[in-house]
Tab-separated table of C-alpha atoms and ligand atoms in Angstrom:
chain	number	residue	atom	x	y	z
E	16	UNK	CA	-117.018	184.208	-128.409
E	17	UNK	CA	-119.558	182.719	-126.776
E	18	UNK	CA	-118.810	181.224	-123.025
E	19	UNK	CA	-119.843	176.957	-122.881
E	20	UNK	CA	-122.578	175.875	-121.543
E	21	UNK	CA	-122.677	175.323	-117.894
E	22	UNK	CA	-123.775	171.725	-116.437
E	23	UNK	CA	-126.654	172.741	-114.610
E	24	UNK	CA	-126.499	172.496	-111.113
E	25	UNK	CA	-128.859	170.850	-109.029
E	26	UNK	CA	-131.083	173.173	-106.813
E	27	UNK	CA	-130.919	171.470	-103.716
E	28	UNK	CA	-127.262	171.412	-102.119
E	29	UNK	CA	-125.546	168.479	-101.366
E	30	UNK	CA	-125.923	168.827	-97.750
E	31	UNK	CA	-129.737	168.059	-98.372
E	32	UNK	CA	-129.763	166.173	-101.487
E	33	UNK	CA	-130.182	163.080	-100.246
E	34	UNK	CA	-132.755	163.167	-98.441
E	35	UNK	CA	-135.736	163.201	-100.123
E	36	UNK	CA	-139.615	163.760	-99.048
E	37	UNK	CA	-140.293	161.825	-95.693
E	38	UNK	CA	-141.874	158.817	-96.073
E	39	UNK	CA	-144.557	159.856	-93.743
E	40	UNK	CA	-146.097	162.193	-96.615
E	41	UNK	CA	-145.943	159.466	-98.562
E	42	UNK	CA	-148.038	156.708	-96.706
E	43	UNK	CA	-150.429	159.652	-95.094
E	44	UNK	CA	-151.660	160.370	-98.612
E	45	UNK	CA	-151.623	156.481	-99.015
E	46	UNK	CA	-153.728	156.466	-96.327
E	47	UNK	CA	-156.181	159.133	-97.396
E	48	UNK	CA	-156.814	157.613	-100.859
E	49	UNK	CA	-157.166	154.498	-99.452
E	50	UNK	CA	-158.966	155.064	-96.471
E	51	UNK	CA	-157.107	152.947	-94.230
E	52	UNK	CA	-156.103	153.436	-90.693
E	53	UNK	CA	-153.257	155.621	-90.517
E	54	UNK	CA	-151.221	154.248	-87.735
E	55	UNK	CA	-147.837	155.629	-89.559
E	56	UNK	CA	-146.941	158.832	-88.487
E	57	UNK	CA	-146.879	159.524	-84.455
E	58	UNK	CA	-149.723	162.034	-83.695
E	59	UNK	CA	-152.671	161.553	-81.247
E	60	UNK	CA	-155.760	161.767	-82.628
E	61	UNK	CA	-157.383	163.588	-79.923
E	62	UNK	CA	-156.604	166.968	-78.107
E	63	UNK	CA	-154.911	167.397	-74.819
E	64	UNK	CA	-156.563	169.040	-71.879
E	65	UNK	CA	-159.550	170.882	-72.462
E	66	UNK	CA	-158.532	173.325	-69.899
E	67	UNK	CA	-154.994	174.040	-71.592
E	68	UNK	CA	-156.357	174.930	-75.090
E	69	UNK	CA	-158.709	177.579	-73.326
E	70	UNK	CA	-155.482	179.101	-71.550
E	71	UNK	CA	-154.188	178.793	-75.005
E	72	UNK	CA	-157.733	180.974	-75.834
E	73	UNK	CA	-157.013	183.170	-73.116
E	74	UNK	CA	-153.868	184.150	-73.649
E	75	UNK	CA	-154.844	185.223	-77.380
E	76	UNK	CA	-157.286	186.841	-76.334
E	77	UNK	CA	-155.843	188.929	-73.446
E	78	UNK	CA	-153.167	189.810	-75.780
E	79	UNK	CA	-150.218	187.587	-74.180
E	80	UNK	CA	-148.166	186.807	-76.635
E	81	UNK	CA	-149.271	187.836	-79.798
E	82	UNK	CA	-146.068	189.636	-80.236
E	83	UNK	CA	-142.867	188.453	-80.564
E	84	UNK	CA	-142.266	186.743	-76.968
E	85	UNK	CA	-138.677	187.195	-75.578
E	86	UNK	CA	-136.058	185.146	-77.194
E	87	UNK	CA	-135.376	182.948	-74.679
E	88	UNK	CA	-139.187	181.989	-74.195
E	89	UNK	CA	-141.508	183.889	-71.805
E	90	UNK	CA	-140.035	183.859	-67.909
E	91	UNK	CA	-143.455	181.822	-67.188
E	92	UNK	CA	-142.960	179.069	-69.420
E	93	UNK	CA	-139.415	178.941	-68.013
E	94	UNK	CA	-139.783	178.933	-64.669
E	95	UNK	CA	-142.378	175.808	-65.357
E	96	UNK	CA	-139.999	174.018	-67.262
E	97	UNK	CA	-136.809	174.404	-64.400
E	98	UNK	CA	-140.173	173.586	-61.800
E	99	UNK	CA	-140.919	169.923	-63.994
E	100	UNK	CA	-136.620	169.004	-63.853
E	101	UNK	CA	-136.485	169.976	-60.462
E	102	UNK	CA	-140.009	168.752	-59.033
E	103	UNK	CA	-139.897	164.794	-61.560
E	104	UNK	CA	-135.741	164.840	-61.640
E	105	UNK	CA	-134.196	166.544	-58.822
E	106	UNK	CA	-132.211	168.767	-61.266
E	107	UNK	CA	-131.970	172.611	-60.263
E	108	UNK	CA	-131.685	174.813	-63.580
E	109	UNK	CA	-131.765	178.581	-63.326
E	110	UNK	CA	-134.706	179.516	-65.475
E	111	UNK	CA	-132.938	182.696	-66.442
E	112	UNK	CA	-129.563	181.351	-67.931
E	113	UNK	CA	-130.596	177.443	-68.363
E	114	UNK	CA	-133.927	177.106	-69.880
E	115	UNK	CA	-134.421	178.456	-73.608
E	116	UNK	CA	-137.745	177.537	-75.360
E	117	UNK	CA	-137.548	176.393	-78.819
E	118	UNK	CA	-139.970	175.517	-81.811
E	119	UNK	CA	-140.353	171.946	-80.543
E	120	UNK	CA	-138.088	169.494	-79.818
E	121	UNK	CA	-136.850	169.493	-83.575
E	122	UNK	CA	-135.741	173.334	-83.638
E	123	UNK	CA	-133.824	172.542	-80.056
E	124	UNK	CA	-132.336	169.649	-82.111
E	125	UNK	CA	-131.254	171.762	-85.298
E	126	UNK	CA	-130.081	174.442	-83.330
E	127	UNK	CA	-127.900	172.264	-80.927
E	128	UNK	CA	-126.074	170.686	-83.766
E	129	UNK	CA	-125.432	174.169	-85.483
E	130	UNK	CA	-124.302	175.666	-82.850
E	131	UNK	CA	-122.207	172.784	-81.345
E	132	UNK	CA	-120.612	171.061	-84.331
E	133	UNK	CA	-117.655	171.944	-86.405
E	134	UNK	CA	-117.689	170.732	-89.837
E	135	UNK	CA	-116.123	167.134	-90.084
E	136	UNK	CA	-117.068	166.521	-86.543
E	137	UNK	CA	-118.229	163.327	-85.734
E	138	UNK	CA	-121.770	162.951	-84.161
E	139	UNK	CA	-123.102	159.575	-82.855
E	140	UNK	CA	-126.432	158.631	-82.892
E	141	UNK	CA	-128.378	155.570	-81.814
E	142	UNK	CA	-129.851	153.825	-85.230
E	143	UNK	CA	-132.754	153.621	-85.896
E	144	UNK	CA	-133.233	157.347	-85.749
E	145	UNK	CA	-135.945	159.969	-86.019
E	146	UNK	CA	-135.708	161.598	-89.200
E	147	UNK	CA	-134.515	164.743	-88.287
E	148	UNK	CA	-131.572	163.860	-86.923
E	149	UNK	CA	-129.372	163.099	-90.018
E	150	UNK	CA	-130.691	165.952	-91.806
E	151	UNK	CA	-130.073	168.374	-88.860
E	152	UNK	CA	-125.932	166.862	-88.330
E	153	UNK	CA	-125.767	166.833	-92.116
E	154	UNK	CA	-126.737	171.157	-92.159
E	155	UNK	CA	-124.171	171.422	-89.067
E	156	UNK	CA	-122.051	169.508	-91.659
E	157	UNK	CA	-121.094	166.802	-89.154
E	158	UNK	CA	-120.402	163.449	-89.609
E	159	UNK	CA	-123.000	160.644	-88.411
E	160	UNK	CA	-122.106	158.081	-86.669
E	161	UNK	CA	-124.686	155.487	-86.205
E	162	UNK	CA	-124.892	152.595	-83.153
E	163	UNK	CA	-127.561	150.062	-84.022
E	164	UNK	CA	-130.124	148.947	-81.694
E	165	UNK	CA	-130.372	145.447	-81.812
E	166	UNK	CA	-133.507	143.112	-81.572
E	167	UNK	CA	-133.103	140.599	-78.638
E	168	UNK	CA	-135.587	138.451	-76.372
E	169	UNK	CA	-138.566	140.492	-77.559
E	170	UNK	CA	-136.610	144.498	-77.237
E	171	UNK	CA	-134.127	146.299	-79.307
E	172	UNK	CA	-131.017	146.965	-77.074
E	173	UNK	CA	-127.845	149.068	-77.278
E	174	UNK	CA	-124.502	147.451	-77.068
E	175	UNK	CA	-122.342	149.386	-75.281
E	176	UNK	CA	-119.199	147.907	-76.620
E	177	UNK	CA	-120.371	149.107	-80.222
E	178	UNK	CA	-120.635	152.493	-78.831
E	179	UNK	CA	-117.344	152.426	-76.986
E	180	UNK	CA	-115.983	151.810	-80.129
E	181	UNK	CA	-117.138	154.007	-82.097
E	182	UNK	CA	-115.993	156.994	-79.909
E	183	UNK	CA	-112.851	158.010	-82.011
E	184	UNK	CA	-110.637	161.652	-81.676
E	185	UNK	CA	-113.199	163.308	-83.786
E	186	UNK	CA	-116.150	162.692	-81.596
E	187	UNK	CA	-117.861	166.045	-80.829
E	188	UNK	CA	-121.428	164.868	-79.402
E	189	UNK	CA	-123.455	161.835	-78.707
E	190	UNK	CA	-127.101	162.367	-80.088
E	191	UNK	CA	-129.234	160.380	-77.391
E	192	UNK	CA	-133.167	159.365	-77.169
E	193	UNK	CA	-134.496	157.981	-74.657
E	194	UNK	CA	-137.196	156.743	-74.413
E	195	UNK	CA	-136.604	155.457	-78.253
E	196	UNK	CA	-138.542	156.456	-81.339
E	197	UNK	CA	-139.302	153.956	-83.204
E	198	UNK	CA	-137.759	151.085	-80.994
E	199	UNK	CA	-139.692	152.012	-78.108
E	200	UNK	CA	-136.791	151.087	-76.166
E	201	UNK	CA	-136.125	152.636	-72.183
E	202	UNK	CA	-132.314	153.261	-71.895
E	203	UNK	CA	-131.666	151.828	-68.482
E	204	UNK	CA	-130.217	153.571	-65.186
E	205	UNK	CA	-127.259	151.081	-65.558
E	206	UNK	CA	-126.632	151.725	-69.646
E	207	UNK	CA	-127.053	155.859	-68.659
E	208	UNK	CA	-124.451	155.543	-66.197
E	209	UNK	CA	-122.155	153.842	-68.540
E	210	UNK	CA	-122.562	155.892	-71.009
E	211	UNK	CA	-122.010	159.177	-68.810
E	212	UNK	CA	-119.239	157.566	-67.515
E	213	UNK	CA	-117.855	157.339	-71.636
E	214	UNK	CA	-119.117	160.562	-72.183
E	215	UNK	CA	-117.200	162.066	-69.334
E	216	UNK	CA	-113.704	159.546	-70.377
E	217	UNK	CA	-114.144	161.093	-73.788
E	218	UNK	CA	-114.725	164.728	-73.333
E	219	UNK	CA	-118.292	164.414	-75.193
E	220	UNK	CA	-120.652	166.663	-75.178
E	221	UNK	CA	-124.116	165.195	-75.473
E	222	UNK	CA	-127.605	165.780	-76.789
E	223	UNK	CA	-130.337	164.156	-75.532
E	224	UNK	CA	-133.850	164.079	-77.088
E	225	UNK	CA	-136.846	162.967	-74.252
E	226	UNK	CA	-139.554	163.989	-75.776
E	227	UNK	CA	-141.251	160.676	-74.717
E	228	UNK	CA	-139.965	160.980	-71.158
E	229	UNK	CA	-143.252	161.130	-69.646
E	230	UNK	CA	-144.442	157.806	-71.902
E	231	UNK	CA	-142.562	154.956	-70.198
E	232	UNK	CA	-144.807	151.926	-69.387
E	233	UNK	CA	-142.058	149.514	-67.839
E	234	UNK	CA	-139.042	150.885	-65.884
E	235	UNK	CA	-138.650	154.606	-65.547
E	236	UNK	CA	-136.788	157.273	-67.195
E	237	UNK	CA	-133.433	158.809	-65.968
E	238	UNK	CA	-132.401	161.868	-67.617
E	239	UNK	CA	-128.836	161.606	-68.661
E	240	UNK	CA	-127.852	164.706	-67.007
E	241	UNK	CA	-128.592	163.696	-63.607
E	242	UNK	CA	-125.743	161.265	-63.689
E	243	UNK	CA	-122.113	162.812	-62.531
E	244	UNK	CA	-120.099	164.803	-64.830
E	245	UNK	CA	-123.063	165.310	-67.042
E	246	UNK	CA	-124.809	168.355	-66.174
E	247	UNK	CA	-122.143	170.146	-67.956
E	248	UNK	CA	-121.885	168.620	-70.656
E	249	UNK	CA	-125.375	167.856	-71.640
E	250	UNK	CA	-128.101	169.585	-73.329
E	251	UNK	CA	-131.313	168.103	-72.773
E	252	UNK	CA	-134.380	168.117	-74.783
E	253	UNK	CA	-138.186	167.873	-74.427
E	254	UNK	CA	-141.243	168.772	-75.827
E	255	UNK	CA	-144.803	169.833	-75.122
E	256	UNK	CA	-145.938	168.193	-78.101
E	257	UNK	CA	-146.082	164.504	-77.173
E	258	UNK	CA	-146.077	164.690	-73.446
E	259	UNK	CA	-149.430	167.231	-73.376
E	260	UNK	CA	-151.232	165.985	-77.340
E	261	UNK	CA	-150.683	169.508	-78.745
E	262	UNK	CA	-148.033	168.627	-81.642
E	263	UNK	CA	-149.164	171.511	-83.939
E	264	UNK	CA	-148.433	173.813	-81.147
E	265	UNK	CA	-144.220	172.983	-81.806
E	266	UNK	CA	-143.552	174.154	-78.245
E	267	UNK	CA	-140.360	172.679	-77.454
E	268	UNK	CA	-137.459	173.745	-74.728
E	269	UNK	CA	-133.362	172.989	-73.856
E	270	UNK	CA	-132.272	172.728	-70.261
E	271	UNK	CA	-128.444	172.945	-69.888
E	272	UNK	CA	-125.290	174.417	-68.356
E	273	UNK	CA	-125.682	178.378	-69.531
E	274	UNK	CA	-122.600	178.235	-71.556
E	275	UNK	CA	-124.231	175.300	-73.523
E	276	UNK	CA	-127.963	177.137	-73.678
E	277	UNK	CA	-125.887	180.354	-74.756
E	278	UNK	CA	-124.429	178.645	-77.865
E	279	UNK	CA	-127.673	177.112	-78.509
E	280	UNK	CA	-129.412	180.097	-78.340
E	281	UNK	CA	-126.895	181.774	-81.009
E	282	UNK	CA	-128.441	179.231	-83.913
E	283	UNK	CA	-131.986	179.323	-82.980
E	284	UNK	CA	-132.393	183.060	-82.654
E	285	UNK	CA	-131.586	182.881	-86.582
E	286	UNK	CA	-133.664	179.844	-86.859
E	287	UNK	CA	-137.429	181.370	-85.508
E	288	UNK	CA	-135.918	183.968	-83.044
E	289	UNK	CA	-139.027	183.412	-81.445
E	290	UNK	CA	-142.144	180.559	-81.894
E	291	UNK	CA	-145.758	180.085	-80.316
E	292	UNK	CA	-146.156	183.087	-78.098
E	293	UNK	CA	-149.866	182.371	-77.006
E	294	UNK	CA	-149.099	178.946	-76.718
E	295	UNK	CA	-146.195	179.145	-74.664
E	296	UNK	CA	-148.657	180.592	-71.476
E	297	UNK	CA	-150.526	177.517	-71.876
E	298	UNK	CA	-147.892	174.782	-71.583
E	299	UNK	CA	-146.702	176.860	-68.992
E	300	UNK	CA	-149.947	176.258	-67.049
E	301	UNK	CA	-150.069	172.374	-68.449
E	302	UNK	CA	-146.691	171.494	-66.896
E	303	UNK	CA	-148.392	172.838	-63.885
E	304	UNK	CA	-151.293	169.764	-63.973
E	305	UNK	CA	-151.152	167.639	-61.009
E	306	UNK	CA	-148.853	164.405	-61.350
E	307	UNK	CA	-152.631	162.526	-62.042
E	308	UNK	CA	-152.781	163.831	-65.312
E	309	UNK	CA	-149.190	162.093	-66.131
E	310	UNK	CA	-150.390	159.028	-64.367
E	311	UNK	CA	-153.604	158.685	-66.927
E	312	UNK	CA	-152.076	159.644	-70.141
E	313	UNK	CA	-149.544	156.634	-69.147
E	314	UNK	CA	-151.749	154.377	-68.368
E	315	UNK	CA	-154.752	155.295	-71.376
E	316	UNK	CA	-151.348	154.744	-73.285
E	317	UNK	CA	-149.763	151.317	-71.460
E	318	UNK	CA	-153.567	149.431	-72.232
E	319	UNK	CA	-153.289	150.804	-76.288
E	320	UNK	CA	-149.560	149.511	-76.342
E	321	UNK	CA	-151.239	146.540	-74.457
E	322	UNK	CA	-153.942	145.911	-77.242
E	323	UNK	CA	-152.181	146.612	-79.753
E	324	UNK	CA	-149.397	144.229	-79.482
E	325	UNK	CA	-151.467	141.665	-79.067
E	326	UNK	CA	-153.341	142.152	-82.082
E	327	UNK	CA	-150.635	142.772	-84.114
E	328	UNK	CA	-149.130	138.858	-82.818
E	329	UNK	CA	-152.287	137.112	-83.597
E	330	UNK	CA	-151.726	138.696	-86.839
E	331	UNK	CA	-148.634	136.816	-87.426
E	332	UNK	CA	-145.787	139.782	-86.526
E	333	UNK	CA	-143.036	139.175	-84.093
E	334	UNK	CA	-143.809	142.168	-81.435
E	335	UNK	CA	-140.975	144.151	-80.269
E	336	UNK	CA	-142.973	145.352	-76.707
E	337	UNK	CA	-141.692	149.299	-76.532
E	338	UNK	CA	-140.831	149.913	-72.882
E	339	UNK	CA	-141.711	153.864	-73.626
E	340	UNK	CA	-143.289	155.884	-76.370
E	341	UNK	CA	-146.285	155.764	-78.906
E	342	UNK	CA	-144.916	153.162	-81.521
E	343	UNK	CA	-144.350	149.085	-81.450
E	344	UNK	CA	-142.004	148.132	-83.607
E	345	UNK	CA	-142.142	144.529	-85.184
E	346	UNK	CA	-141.146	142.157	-87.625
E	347	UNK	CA	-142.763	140.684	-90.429
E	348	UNK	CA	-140.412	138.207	-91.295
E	349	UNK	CA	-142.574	135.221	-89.997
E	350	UNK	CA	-145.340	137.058	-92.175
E	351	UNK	CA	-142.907	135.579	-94.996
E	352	UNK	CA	-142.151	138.997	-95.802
E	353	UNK	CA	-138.618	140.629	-95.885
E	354	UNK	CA	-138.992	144.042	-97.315
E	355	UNK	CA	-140.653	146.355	-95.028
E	356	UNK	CA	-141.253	149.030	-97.716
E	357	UNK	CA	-142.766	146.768	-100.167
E	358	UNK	CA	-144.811	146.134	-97.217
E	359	UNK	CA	-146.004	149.070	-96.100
E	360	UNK	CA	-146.974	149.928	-99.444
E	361	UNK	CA	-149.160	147.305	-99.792
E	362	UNK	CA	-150.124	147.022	-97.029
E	363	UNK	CA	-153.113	149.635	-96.809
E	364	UNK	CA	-154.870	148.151	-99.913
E	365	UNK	CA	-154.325	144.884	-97.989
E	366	UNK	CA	-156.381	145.587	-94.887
E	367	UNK	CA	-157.116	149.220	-94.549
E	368	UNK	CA	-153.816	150.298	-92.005
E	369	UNK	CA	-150.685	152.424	-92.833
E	370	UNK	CA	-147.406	151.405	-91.117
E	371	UNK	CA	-144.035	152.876	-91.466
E	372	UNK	CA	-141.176	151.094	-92.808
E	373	UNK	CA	-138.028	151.504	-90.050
E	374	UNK	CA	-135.919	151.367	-93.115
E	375	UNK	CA	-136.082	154.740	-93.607
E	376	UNK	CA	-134.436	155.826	-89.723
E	377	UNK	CA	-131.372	153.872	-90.836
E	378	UNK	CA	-128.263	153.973	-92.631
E	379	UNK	CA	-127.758	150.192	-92.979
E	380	UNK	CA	-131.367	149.860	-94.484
E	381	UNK	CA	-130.720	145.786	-94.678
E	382	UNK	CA	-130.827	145.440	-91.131
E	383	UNK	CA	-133.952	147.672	-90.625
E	384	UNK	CA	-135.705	145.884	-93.991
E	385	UNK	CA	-137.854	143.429	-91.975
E	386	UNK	CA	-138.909	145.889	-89.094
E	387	UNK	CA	-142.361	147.716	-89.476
E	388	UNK	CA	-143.510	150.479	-86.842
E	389	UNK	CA	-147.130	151.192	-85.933
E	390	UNK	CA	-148.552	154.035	-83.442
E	391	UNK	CA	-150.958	153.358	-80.764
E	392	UNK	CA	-151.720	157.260	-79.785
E	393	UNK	CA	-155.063	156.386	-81.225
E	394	UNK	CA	-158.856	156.397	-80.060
E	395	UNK	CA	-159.016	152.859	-78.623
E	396	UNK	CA	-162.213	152.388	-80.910
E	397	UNK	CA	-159.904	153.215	-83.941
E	398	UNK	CA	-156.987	150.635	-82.630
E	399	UNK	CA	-159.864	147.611	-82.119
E	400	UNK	CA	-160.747	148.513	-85.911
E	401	UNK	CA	-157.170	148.117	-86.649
E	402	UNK	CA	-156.725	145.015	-85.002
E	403	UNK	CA	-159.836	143.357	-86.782
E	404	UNK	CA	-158.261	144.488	-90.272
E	405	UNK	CA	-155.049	143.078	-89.507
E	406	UNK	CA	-156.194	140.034	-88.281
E	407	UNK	CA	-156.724	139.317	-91.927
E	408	UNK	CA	-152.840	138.809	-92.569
E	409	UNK	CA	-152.862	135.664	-90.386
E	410	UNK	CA	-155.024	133.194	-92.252
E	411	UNK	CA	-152.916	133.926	-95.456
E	412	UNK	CA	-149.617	133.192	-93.582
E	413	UNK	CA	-151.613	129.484	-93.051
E	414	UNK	CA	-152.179	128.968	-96.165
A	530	PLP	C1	-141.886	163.880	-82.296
A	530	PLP	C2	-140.435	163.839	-82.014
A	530	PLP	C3	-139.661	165.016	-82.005
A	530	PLP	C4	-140.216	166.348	-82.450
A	530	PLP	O1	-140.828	167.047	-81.457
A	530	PLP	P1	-141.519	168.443	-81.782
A	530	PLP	O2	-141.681	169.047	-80.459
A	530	PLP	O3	-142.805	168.143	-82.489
A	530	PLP	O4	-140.606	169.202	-82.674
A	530	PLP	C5	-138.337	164.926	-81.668
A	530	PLP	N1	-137.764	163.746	-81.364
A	530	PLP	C6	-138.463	162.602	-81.380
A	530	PLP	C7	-137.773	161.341	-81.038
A	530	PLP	C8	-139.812	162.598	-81.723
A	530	PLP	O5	-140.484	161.461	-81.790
């Protein structure tokens, strides 16, 4: 007797199956055939501090690191990053039993939601999200819960009543970023402390992602924990990848209560165990650099957001002007376009530039359909270029 065949199962398990190759390998490769402009996926296109990649050098070379660092990250790197809270936030963390150093921001994020969320939990995230949020809650098995930003008088905003609500008994965590990718949007002092205030009502834990919190043109950025009730309950992350121009490096790092850094821990050690040994003596030494270097890379980055925007509306797009980060978001509905991927695709053939459709950071893809995000962490030569090419969409909106 011979058995029946078996259906074949797919390879990839359902946790992951649907989500499919990022979009930003798709439109990079657009932009390489094409030779446009890639302003789609957020990297700089020139290296931090000269000075930091040669203690980067030096610490290969003097044999720091090169071996597996300790798990938590090397006591140096540590002690810099509970120096930055303390020195830009007023928050005292114990760099022993508080500070754990991940392989960037997205390895603290993974790990966080593995170690933190029981399957069927219900995780809340603002939407539109980075990418590797759903796919991280989705491996932790948790539910997402998505809170859309909304577009009004020129900035995407958070409505707190749409959060309140969504807060139900099988809440675990809220997933926070602020400032927001793609949005761009700077959650206020005021919308922090209502939120803490939730989070504290509702017995929340929460995650929150700053990687851009040194990238905030208008207002200023408040880390959640800072506001009462929260230091407990929140893990905060950050990154050395956006703040110092090394995103290859994937230095990344939690601060939080220890009980929360010792649950985090127990995922990542299985993730990497350890990442980045050399690397991690040389961020230690960049989040030493004066508060001048902070003060320049904000304002080299306020003037591209400044140019920018206004090339992209005398090209015809409604500008959404980010408060923080490397990316404007707009719409190209008075373009006469509706379908941001359709868009996009066209778009480099069209006039040389790659955009990213914000389609793909939501789960209600109609509302993010018209909304099209570009990055300005470009040579300004390279966004003037841009902003010639583009210009080229405006006459055929006259027509
Ligand atoms: C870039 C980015 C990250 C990833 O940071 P890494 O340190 O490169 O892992 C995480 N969150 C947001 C919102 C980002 O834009």
């Amino acid at each position: 007797m011979t058995s029946a065949p078996r259906t074949p199962r797919p390879l990839l398990n359902r946790r992951l199956a649907e989500f499919g190759t990022t979009i930003f390998a798709e439109m990079s490769a657009l932009a390489l055939r094409t030779g446009a402009i890639n302003l789609g996926q957020g990297f700089p296109d020139t290296d931090g501090p000269e000075e930091i990649r040669e203690a980067a050098v030096r610490a290969l070379r003097d044999g720091r690191g090169n071996q597996y660092p300790p798990g938590p990250g090397i006591p140096e790197l540590r002690t810099a990053i509970a120096a930055h809270q303390q020195r830009g936030y007023g928050l005292a963390y114990d760099p022993d039993t508080e500070v754990l150093v991940t392989a960037g921001a997205t390895e603290a994020i993974a790990a966080s939601l593995l170690a933190l969320v029981e399957p069927g939990d219900e995780v809340i995230a603002l939407e539109p999200y980075y990418d590797s949020y759903a796919a991280s809650i989705a491996l932790a098995g948790g539910t997402r819960v998505p809170v859309t930003l909304r577009p009004k008088d020129g900035a995407f905003h958070l409505d707190l009543d749409e959060l309140r609500d969504a807060v139900t008994d099988r809440t675990r965590l809220l997933l926070l970023n602020t400032p927001h990718n793609p949005t761009g949007t700077v959650l206020t002092r005021a919308e922090l402390a209502e939120i803490a205030a939730l989070a504290v009502e509702r017995d929340l834990l929460v995650v929150t992602d700053e990687v851009y919190e040194h990238l905030v043109f208008d207002g200023e950025h408040v880390p959640l924990a800072s506001f009462p009730g929260m230091r407990e309950r929140t893990v905060t992350i950050s990154s050395a990848g956006k703040t110092f121009s090394f995103t290859g490096w994937k230095v990344g790092w939690v601060t939080a209560a220890p009980e929360l850094v010792t649950a985090v821990r127990s995922a990542k050690q299985f993730l990497t165990y350890v990442s980045a040994g050399p690397f991690q003596y040389a961020v230690a030494e960049a989040l030493a650099l004066p508060e001048t270097y902070y003060t320049d890379l904000r304002d080299d980055l306020r003037a591209k957001r400044d140019l920018l925007a206004a090339g992209l509306t005398d090209a015809g797009f409604t500008v959404h002007r980010p408060a923080g980060t490397y990316f404007i978001t707009t719409d190209i509905r008075p373009l006469g376009e509706s379908d941001g991927f359709a868009f996009c695709r066209a778009l480099p053939e069209r006039t040389g530039v790659v955009a990213i459709p914000n389609a793909v950071f939501y789960d209600h893809r109609d509302e993010g359909a018209p909304f099209v995000r570009f990055a300005f962490c470009k040579r300004l030569s390279i966004l003037e270029e841009a902003v010639v090419r583009l210009k080229s969409l405006a006459p055929a909106r006259q027509e």
